[in-house]
């Protein structure tokens, strides 16, 4: 039944996207396609990011990875529309690692229409990928649908399990006057796993709705906001139903043309009921939530840091606190060479009343891109990942992974003047 519901939601999203395309058909001449293609060779000392005791499920392995995406975008004076299909495939050299091979497909879309005082938009994504690809959590996830909370369970990789994820997030931004605005938004995330998967993962559905009142302060450099929200969560494996509601205060400020910072704090209450050991357990938890971030935007370098605590759903059948830190830094070392550093740490604490559902994850990435021609580049990267899980089906001591990648990248160039490209 849940798969039929997911299919209907995906169909609704596609219908909505097609309607947007038809609406914009008169501007077909303004559509632009920009490809982004990568062909890489990677060696990894723990490609499954998992161990049984002190034994890795798959030893060190090498693979070829192809990743191709095309961004179709249309820009009009009052709006933009973007579709980005993507496909990712790999091939391992070692026979024992070939069971990890997969072909993953993605589709992302976003659009916005601007009126005189109202801005209406949406973001949506569909992803069908193997669980192993999910477990290597991205250091810089795509916003604003939200980060993927299902990616750090680190179950055993005995079969090439598949996961389908659908998300859509519409919003309305209303300018009430020159200093005050009101944001209304919603979100649906629907996750389905392939049949015959390992015990511990579950299909789930999350729904959310919220509103935020924002006001620019007297000096026009600071903004204060109040946000209220409510969410609903349903999981199949333990018949979990969790409803939450919360309030959050936000403040952001531009310190200079380059530097800005933001801080937020609030509380979130969750009412949950789930089945375990043949018994129905009910309870209520109050969790403090917060966020602190600093951003730098310069001509040659940019930086973003964020520390936050949120209540997040997971694939183990719960909604639980999740602490996270993210750091990203990018710099143009010369006219043709760019470098970057990204760090991410996640501590998903799990539900206090249920043991064995906490997880920890960390990832560090170093990358460099050397532009050989305007559209061709040489790329190289190093990534370290570590995962710890309290799950009985995973290794409590955790797993570590080191990966080195080299390759080439073809990135098309937009023909639009600067400042008019679609997001």
Tab-separated table of C-alpha atoms in Angstrom:
chain	number	residue	atom	x	y	z
A	1	UNK	CA	0.000	0.000	0.000
A	2	UNK	CA	2.764	2.421	0.906
A	3	UNK	CA	4.493	1.865	-2.434
A	4	UNK	CA	1.273	2.796	-4.238
A	5	UNK	CA	1.091	5.953	-2.134
A	6	UNK	CA	4.698	6.754	-3.040
A	7	UNK	CA	3.960	6.195	-6.740
A	8	UNK	CA	0.995	8.551	-6.548
A	9	UNK	CA	3.126	11.227	-4.914
A	10	UNK	CA	5.838	10.836	-7.528
A	11	UNK	CA	3.194	11.086	-10.230
A	12	UNK	CA	1.787	14.230	-8.645
A	13	UNK	CA	5.270	15.749	-8.577
A	14	UNK	CA	5.838	14.946	-12.242
A	15	UNK	CA	2.429	16.365	-13.174
A	16	UNK	CA	3.284	19.527	-11.275
A	17	UNK	CA	6.599	19.754	-13.087
A	18	UNK	CA	4.959	19.217	-16.459
A	19	UNK	CA	2.438	21.930	-15.656
A	20	UNK	CA	5.313	24.268	-14.940
A	21	UNK	CA	6.904	23.336	-18.254
A	22	UNK	CA	3.664	23.989	-20.133
A	23	UNK	CA	3.286	27.296	-18.341
A	24	UNK	CA	6.768	28.225	-19.461
A	25	UNK	CA	6.400	26.825	-22.977
A	26	UNK	CA	6.190	30.271	-24.483
A	27	UNK	CA	9.754	30.801	-23.328
A	28	UNK	CA	11.126	27.558	-24.812
A	29	UNK	CA	13.831	29.502	-26.596
A	30	UNK	CA	15.224	30.506	-23.223
A	31	UNK	CA	15.777	26.918	-22.066
A	32	UNK	CA	19.414	26.035	-21.565
A	33	UNK	CA	21.102	22.655	-21.025
A	34	UNK	CA	24.403	22.539	-19.124
A	35	UNK	CA	26.055	19.096	-18.780
A	36	UNK	CA	28.351	18.040	-15.935
A	37	UNK	CA	30.141	14.718	-16.517
A	38	UNK	CA	32.795	13.034	-14.367
A	39	UNK	CA	34.842	9.893	-15.084
A	40	UNK	CA	36.938	8.816	-12.108
A	41	UNK	CA	39.103	5.981	-10.812
A	42	UNK	CA	38.922	5.269	-7.086
A	43	UNK	CA	40.709	2.999	-4.647
A	44	UNK	CA	39.133	2.379	-1.239
A	45	UNK	CA	40.439	0.275	1.652
A	46	UNK	CA	36.901	-0.449	2.953
A	47	UNK	CA	34.413	0.106	0.119
A	48	UNK	CA	31.455	-1.316	2.060
A	49	UNK	CA	32.166	0.827	5.160
A	50	UNK	CA	31.336	-2.176	7.325
A	51	UNK	CA	33.009	-4.930	9.334
A	52	UNK	CA	32.056	-8.102	11.188
A	53	UNK	CA	34.258	-8.184	14.272
A	54	UNK	CA	37.699	-7.293	12.945
A	55	UNK	CA	37.009	-8.616	9.433
A	56	UNK	CA	35.964	-6.327	6.590
A	57	UNK	CA	33.050	-7.540	4.511
A	58	UNK	CA	34.896	-6.427	1.366
A	59	UNK	CA	38.648	-5.869	1.289
A	60	UNK	CA	40.388	-2.997	-0.459
A	61	UNK	CA	38.987	-2.529	-3.948
A	62	UNK	CA	39.237	-0.266	-6.980
A	63	UNK	CA	36.510	0.919	-9.287
A	64	UNK	CA	35.687	3.153	-12.228
A	65	UNK	CA	32.917	5.645	-11.551
A	66	UNK	CA	30.885	7.555	-14.134
A	67	UNK	CA	28.614	10.377	-13.003
A	68	UNK	CA	26.622	12.396	-15.541
A	69	UNK	CA	24.085	15.164	-14.965
A	70	UNK	CA	22.391	17.729	-17.191
A	71	UNK	CA	20.799	20.879	-15.808
A	72	UNK	CA	17.883	22.160	-17.882
A	73	UNK	CA	16.979	25.676	-16.817
A	74	UNK	CA	14.679	28.434	-17.957
A	75	UNK	CA	14.833	32.008	-16.713
A	76	UNK	CA	12.154	34.665	-17.130
A	77	UNK	CA	11.904	38.128	-15.577
A	78	UNK	CA	9.559	36.823	-12.878
A	79	UNK	CA	10.712	33.268	-12.361
A	80	UNK	CA	13.038	30.345	-12.934
A	81	UNK	CA	12.546	26.635	-13.485
A	82	UNK	CA	15.209	23.920	-13.305
A	83	UNK	CA	15.265	20.162	-13.911
A	84	UNK	CA	18.423	18.123	-13.357
A	85	UNK	CA	18.423	14.403	-14.223
A	86	UNK	CA	21.516	12.488	-13.131
A	87	UNK	CA	22.853	8.946	-13.474
A	88	UNK	CA	25.740	7.340	-11.593
A	89	UNK	CA	27.280	3.937	-12.386
A	90	UNK	CA	30.395	2.087	-11.260
A	91	UNK	CA	32.391	-1.049	-12.048
A	92	UNK	CA	34.783	-2.811	-9.642
A	93	UNK	CA	37.960	-4.573	-10.730
A	94	UNK	CA	37.803	-7.243	-7.994
A	95	UNK	CA	35.313	-10.102	-8.278
A	96	UNK	CA	34.414	-10.038	-4.577
A	97	UNK	CA	33.454	-6.368	-4.812
A	98	UNK	CA	31.286	-6.640	-7.905
A	99	UNK	CA	28.216	-7.253	-5.735
A	100	UNK	CA	28.578	-3.604	-4.673
A	101	UNK	CA	28.113	-2.325	-8.221
A	102	UNK	CA	25.010	-0.345	-9.000
A	103	UNK	CA	23.418	2.120	-11.371
A	104	UNK	CA	21.738	4.953	-9.477
A	105	UNK	CA	19.358	7.531	-10.950
A	106	UNK	CA	18.309	10.927	-9.617
A	107	UNK	CA	16.033	13.781	-10.607
A	108	UNK	CA	16.035	17.178	-8.933
A	109	UNK	CA	13.825	20.129	-9.739
A	110	UNK	CA	13.141	23.582	-8.369
A	111	UNK	CA	11.159	26.564	-9.477
A	112	UNK	CA	10.030	29.975	-8.331
A	113	UNK	CA	7.544	32.602	-9.501
A	114	UNK	CA	7.874	36.166	-8.221
A	115	UNK	CA	5.018	38.596	-7.896
A	116	UNK	CA	5.125	42.126	-6.545
A	117	UNK	CA	4.777	41.013	-2.926
A	118	UNK	CA	4.527	37.213	-3.125
A	119	UNK	CA	7.101	34.600	-4.090
A	120	UNK	CA	5.909	31.015	-4.728
A	121	UNK	CA	8.306	28.137	-5.262
A	122	UNK	CA	9.132	24.498	-4.732
A	123	UNK	CA	12.020	22.045	-4.637
A	124	UNK	CA	11.686	18.323	-5.363
A	125	UNK	CA	13.927	15.310	-5.732
A	126	UNK	CA	13.611	11.627	-6.594
A	127	UNK	CA	16.479	9.195	-5.984
A	128	UNK	CA	16.787	5.455	-6.576
A	129	UNK	CA	20.147	4.189	-5.354
A	130	UNK	CA	21.879	1.331	-3.605
A	131	UNK	CA	22.144	1.580	0.153
A	132	UNK	CA	25.940	1.504	0.031
A	133	UNK	CA	25.926	4.778	-1.871
A	134	UNK	CA	23.627	6.220	0.754
A	135	UNK	CA	25.882	5.174	3.609
A	136	UNK	CA	28.718	7.371	2.368
A	137	UNK	CA	26.919	10.480	3.539
A	138	UNK	CA	27.662	13.599	1.494
A	139	UNK	CA	29.528	16.329	3.317
A	140	UNK	CA	27.615	19.054	1.506
A	141	UNK	CA	24.036	17.851	0.994
A	142	UNK	CA	21.630	19.643	-1.267
A	143	UNK	CA	19.151	21.920	0.483
A	144	UNK	CA	16.416	22.867	1.207
A	145	UNK	CA	14.407	19.616	1.160
A	146	UNK	CA	16.612	18.594	4.001
A	147	UNK	CA	19.456	16.287	4.649
A	148	UNK	CA	18.976	12.555	4.352
A	149	UNK	CA	18.647	11.095	7.854
A	150	UNK	CA	18.627	7.475	6.677
A	151	UNK	CA	22.230	7.281	5.622
A	152	UNK	CA	24.177	6.290	8.731
A	153	UNK	CA	22.770	2.955	9.884
A	154	UNK	CA	25.712	1.008	8.344
A	155	UNK	CA	23.963	-2.352	8.145
A	156	UNK	CA	25.733	-5.381	6.726
A	157	UNK	CA	26.065	-5.372	2.967
A	158	UNK	CA	25.040	-8.899	2.042
A	159	UNK	CA	22.937	-7.997	-0.957
A	160	UNK	CA	22.802	-4.874	-3.041
A	161	UNK	CA	19.780	-3.342	-1.376
A	162	UNK	CA	17.941	-0.545	-3.148
A	163	UNK	CA	16.270	2.487	-1.710
A	164	UNK	CA	13.872	4.935	-3.358
A	165	UNK	CA	13.473	8.369	-1.833
A	166	UNK	CA	10.999	11.055	-2.881
A	167	UNK	CA	10.854	14.543	-1.438
A	168	UNK	CA	8.990	17.724	-2.267
A	169	UNK	CA	8.956	21.050	-0.454
A	170	UNK	CA	6.663	23.912	-1.578
A	171	UNK	CA	6.773	27.384	-0.054
A	172	UNK	CA	5.137	30.823	-0.184
A	173	UNK	CA	7.071	33.943	0.844
A	174	UNK	CA	4.910	37.037	1.431
A	175	UNK	CA	6.420	40.517	1.814
A	176	UNK	CA	4.079	42.339	4.202
A	177	UNK	CA	6.035	45.604	3.999
A	178	UNK	CA	9.604	46.784	3.391
A	179	UNK	CA	10.866	45.217	6.633
A	180	UNK	CA	8.517	42.326	7.417
A	181	UNK	CA	7.833	39.049	5.619
A	182	UNK	CA	5.958	35.804	6.263
A	183	UNK	CA	7.142	32.393	5.041
A	184	UNK	CA	4.825	29.359	4.802
A	185	UNK	CA	6.344	26.020	3.808
A	186	UNK	CA	5.746	22.288	3.797
A	187	UNK	CA	7.660	19.075	3.181
A	188	UNK	CA	6.987	15.426	2.335
A	189	UNK	CA	9.726	12.769	2.408
A	190	UNK	CA	8.778	9.207	1.428
A	191	UNK	CA	11.404	6.430	1.660
A	192	UNK	CA	10.969	2.836	0.442
A	193	UNK	CA	13.442	-0.045	0.624
A	194	UNK	CA	13.665	-3.055	-1.665
A	195	UNK	CA	12.091	-6.281	-0.403
A	196	UNK	CA	14.114	-8.876	1.522
A	197	UNK	CA	16.361	-6.302	3.143
A	198	UNK	CA	18.162	-6.829	6.431
A	199	UNK	CA	16.324	-6.424	9.683
A	200	UNK	CA	16.625	-2.889	10.961
A	201	UNK	CA	15.603	-0.746	8.005
A	202	UNK	CA	12.041	0.348	7.470
A	203	UNK	CA	9.966	2.272	4.966
A	204	UNK	CA	8.802	5.569	6.396
A	205	UNK	CA	6.882	8.713	5.560
A	206	UNK	CA	7.495	12.166	7.020
A	207	UNK	CA	5.269	15.232	6.624
A	208	UNK	CA	5.975	18.745	7.875
A	209	UNK	CA	4.386	22.189	7.771
A	210	UNK	CA	5.659	25.456	9.182
A	211	UNK	CA	5.454	29.220	9.234
A	212	UNK	CA	8.056	31.887	9.950
A	213	UNK	CA	7.630	35.584	10.726
A	214	UNK	CA	10.732	37.660	9.885
A	215	UNK	CA	11.519	41.315	10.493
A	216	UNK	CA	14.552	43.379	9.528
A	217	UNK	CA	15.909	45.380	12.458
A	218	UNK	CA	16.514	49.112	12.494
A	219	UNK	CA	20.072	49.050	11.140
A	220	UNK	CA	18.983	46.810	8.203
A	221	UNK	CA	21.915	44.453	8.888
A	222	UNK	CA	20.129	42.132	11.301
A	223	UNK	CA	16.978	40.022	10.958
A	224	UNK	CA	14.877	38.479	13.718
A	225	UNK	CA	12.462	35.619	13.120
A	226	UNK	CA	9.988	33.358	14.914
A	227	UNK	CA	9.176	29.958	13.443
A	228	UNK	CA	6.474	27.459	14.434
A	229	UNK	CA	6.196	24.015	12.877
A	230	UNK	CA	4.627	20.575	13.145
A	231	UNK	CA	5.652	17.194	11.723
A	232	UNK	CA	4.197	13.710	11.377
A	233	UNK	CA	6.154	10.455	10.987
A	234	UNK	CA	5.044	6.901	10.152
A	235	UNK	CA	7.307	3.823	10.076
A	236	UNK	CA	6.345	0.334	8.945
A	237	UNK	CA	8.676	-1.948	10.914
A	238	UNK	CA	7.434	-1.005	14.391
A	239	UNK	CA	4.148	0.733	13.530
A	240	UNK	CA	5.654	3.956	14.864
A	241	UNK	CA	3.586	7.117	14.682
A	242	UNK	CA	5.291	10.266	15.951
A	243	UNK	CA	3.792	13.760	15.932
A	244	UNK	CA	5.941	16.744	16.857
A	245	UNK	CA	5.435	20.482	17.199
A	246	UNK	CA	7.894	23.183	18.080
A	247	UNK	CA	8.879	26.824	18.157
A	248	UNK	CA	12.208	28.407	17.276
A	249	UNK	CA	13.647	31.917	17.553
A	250	UNK	CA	16.146	33.007	14.895
A	251	UNK	CA	18.575	35.889	14.522
A	252	UNK	CA	20.963	36.590	11.638
A	253	UNK	CA	23.338	39.481	11.028
A	254	UNK	CA	25.728	40.705	8.350
A	255	UNK	CA	28.962	41.707	10.068
A	256	UNK	CA	30.545	43.008	6.854
A	257	UNK	CA	30.356	42.537	3.108
A	258	UNK	CA	32.143	39.193	3.525
A	259	UNK	CA	31.068	37.812	6.904
A	260	UNK	CA	27.659	36.930	8.354
A	261	UNK	CA	26.410	34.769	11.204
A	262	UNK	CA	23.145	33.306	12.466
A	263	UNK	CA	21.870	31.722	15.656
A	264	UNK	CA	18.641	29.929	16.535
A	265	UNK	CA	17.143	28.162	19.528
A	266	UNK	CA	13.878	26.592	20.560
A	267	UNK	CA	12.136	23.463	21.737
A	268	UNK	CA	10.364	20.569	20.066
A	269	UNK	CA	7.877	18.185	21.699
A	270	UNK	CA	7.243	14.727	20.277
A	271	UNK	CA	4.386	12.339	21.071
A	272	UNK	CA	5.241	8.817	19.942
A	273	UNK	CA	3.751	5.331	19.959
A	274	UNK	CA	5.468	2.191	18.649
A	275	UNK	CA	5.338	-1.567	19.027
A	276	UNK	CA	8.205	-3.643	20.460
A	277	UNK	CA	8.175	-7.134	21.923
A	278	UNK	CA	4.446	-7.380	21.323
A	279	UNK	CA	3.741	-4.311	23.478
A	280	UNK	CA	2.597	-0.846	22.467
A	281	UNK	CA	4.789	1.849	24.030
A	282	UNK	CA	3.698	5.480	24.234
A	283	UNK	CA	5.546	8.513	25.475
A	284	UNK	CA	6.330	12.206	25.188
A	285	UNK	CA	9.738	13.883	24.944
A	286	UNK	CA	10.767	17.546	25.016
A	287	UNK	CA	14.012	18.257	23.166
A	288	UNK	CA	15.915	21.559	22.948
A	289	UNK	CA	16.962	22.454	19.394
A	290	UNK	CA	19.548	25.015	18.324
A	291	UNK	CA	21.776	26.146	15.491
A	292	UNK	CA	24.827	28.382	15.073
A	293	UNK	CA	26.479	29.230	11.772
A	294	UNK	CA	29.138	31.525	10.317
A	295	UNK	CA	29.497	32.246	6.604
A	296	UNK	CA	32.144	33.998	4.522
A	297	UNK	CA	31.620	34.892	0.862
A	298	UNK	CA	34.658	36.316	-0.888
A	299	UNK	CA	35.846	36.623	-4.470
A	300	UNK	CA	38.579	33.990	-4.071
A	301	UNK	CA	37.436	32.000	-1.062
A	302	UNK	CA	34.268	31.026	0.752
A	303	UNK	CA	33.608	29.309	4.065
A	304	UNK	CA	30.593	27.942	5.902
A	305	UNK	CA	30.435	26.440	9.389
A	306	UNK	CA	27.375	25.157	11.205
A	307	UNK	CA	26.638	23.424	14.505
A	308	UNK	CA	23.061	22.273	15.071
A	309	UNK	CA	20.737	19.949	16.958
A	310	UNK	CA	17.534	18.803	15.276
A	311	UNK	CA	14.882	16.125	15.670
A	312	UNK	CA	15.287	13.864	12.619
A	313	UNK	CA	13.500	10.751	11.333
A	314	UNK	CA	15.572	7.668	10.545
A	315	UNK	CA	15.299	4.325	8.779
A	316	UNK	CA	15.275	2.427	12.084
A	317	UNK	CA	11.732	3.547	12.848
A	318	UNK	CA	12.198	6.539	15.164
A	319	UNK	CA	12.348	10.328	15.352
A	320	UNK	CA	15.263	11.225	17.592
A	321	UNK	CA	17.740	14.040	18.402
A	322	UNK	CA	20.619	14.493	15.994
A	323	UNK	CA	23.684	16.660	16.672
A	324	UNK	CA	25.700	17.756	13.670
A	325	UNK	CA	28.688	19.874	12.689
A	326	UNK	CA	29.586	20.952	9.152
A	327	UNK	CA	32.571	22.891	7.887
A	328	UNK	CA	33.260	23.714	4.243
A	329	UNK	CA	36.009	25.838	2.735
A	330	UNK	CA	36.748	26.574	-0.919
A	331	UNK	CA	39.487	28.699	-2.411
A	332	UNK	CA	40.704	29.700	-5.860
A	333	UNK	CA	44.434	29.056	-5.515
A	334	UNK	CA	45.103	30.477	-8.963
A	335	UNK	CA	43.209	31.328	-12.119
A	336	UNK	CA	43.020	27.616	-13.028
A	337	UNK	CA	43.328	25.709	-9.744
A	338	UNK	CA	40.613	25.424	-7.078
A	339	UNK	CA	40.818	23.564	-3.787
A	340	UNK	CA	38.347	22.621	-1.106
A	341	UNK	CA	37.991	21.088	2.339
A	342	UNK	CA	34.780	19.705	3.825
A	343	UNK	CA	34.120	18.143	7.219
A	344	UNK	CA	30.960	16.645	8.637
A	345	UNK	CA	30.163	14.915	11.905
A	346	UNK	CA	26.819	13.399	12.945
A	347	UNK	CA	25.755	12.039	16.331
A	348	UNK	CA	22.286	10.508	16.043
A	349	UNK	CA	21.436	9.675	19.627
A	350	UNK	CA	18.391	7.513	19.048
A	351	UNK	CA	15.317	7.177	21.253
A	352	UNK	CA	16.242	7.038	24.978
A	353	UNK	CA	13.627	4.364	25.751
A	354	UNK	CA	14.960	1.973	23.091
A	355	UNK	CA	18.485	0.582	23.081
A	356	UNK	CA	20.652	-0.107	20.058
A	357	UNK	CA	19.485	2.677	17.747
A	358	UNK	CA	22.202	5.312	18.098
A	359	UNK	CA	24.683	6.068	15.308
A	360	UNK	CA	27.733	8.241	14.747
A	361	UNK	CA	29.248	9.261	11.448
A	362	UNK	CA	32.179	11.415	10.371
A	363	UNK	CA	33.599	12.376	6.998
A	364	UNK	CA	36.458	14.589	5.795
A	365	UNK	CA	37.096	15.445	2.147
A	366	UNK	CA	40.013	17.192	0.444
A	367	UNK	CA	39.710	17.952	-3.266
A	368	UNK	CA	41.487	19.865	-5.987
A	369	UNK	CA	40.378	20.797	-9.504
A	370	UNK	CA	42.857	21.923	-12.168
A	371	UNK	CA	41.228	23.525	-15.192
A	372	UNK	CA	42.936	22.274	-18.341
A	373	UNK	CA	40.539	24.010	-20.727
A	374	UNK	CA	37.449	26.168	-20.206
A	375	UNK	CA	35.247	23.052	-19.976
A	376	UNK	CA	37.735	20.287	-19.070
A	377	UNK	CA	39.377	19.749	-15.686
A	378	UNK	CA	41.568	17.261	-13.860
A	379	UNK	CA	40.144	16.341	-10.452
A	380	UNK	CA	41.664	14.578	-7.459
A	381	UNK	CA	40.298	13.934	-3.983
A	382	UNK	CA	40.897	12.137	-0.701
A	383	UNK	CA	38.058	11.153	1.638
A	384	UNK	CA	38.051	9.589	5.091
A	385	UNK	CA	34.820	8.218	6.571
A	386	UNK	CA	34.094	6.611	9.929
A	387	UNK	CA	30.860	5.098	11.220
A	388	UNK	CA	29.775	3.733	14.595
A	389	UNK	CA	26.455	2.064	15.335
A	390	UNK	CA	24.775	0.615	18.409
A	391	UNK	CA	22.636	-1.623	16.228
A	392	UNK	CA	22.928	-5.322	17.019
A	393	UNK	CA	23.322	-6.086	13.327
A	394	UNK	CA	26.259	-3.723	12.906
A	395	UNK	CA	29.741	-3.626	14.353
A	396	UNK	CA	29.843	-1.704	17.627
A	397	UNK	CA	33.557	-0.978	17.189
A	398	UNK	CA	32.788	0.874	14.005
A	399	UNK	CA	34.305	1.003	10.562
A	400	UNK	CA	36.722	3.349	8.814
A	401	UNK	CA	37.315	4.031	5.158
A	402	UNK	CA	40.025	5.819	3.149
A	403	UNK	CA	39.449	6.609	-0.517
A	404	UNK	CA	41.659	8.276	-3.147
A	405	UNK	CA	40.128	9.439	-6.418
A	406	UNK	CA	41.517	10.887	-9.649
A	407	UNK	CA	39.668	11.658	-12.848
A	408	UNK	CA	38.524	14.133	-15.446
A	409	UNK	CA	35.506	16.396	-15.487
A	410	UNK	CA	33.597	18.018	-18.317
A	411	UNK	CA	31.448	20.925	-17.199
A	412	UNK	CA	29.469	22.910	-19.735
A	413	UNK	CA	29.405	26.675	-19.597
A	414	UNK	CA	26.244	28.706	-19.233
A	415	UNK	CA	25.649	31.194	-22.036
A	416	UNK	CA	23.580	33.477	-19.840
A	417	UNK	CA	25.051	36.716	-18.529
A	418	UNK	CA	26.214	36.591	-14.893
A	419	UNK	CA	23.365	37.050	-12.429
A	420	UNK	CA	20.659	35.537	-14.659
A	421	UNK	CA	21.438	31.829	-14.322
A	422	UNK	CA	18.878	29.595	-12.732
A	423	UNK	CA	19.610	28.374	-9.253
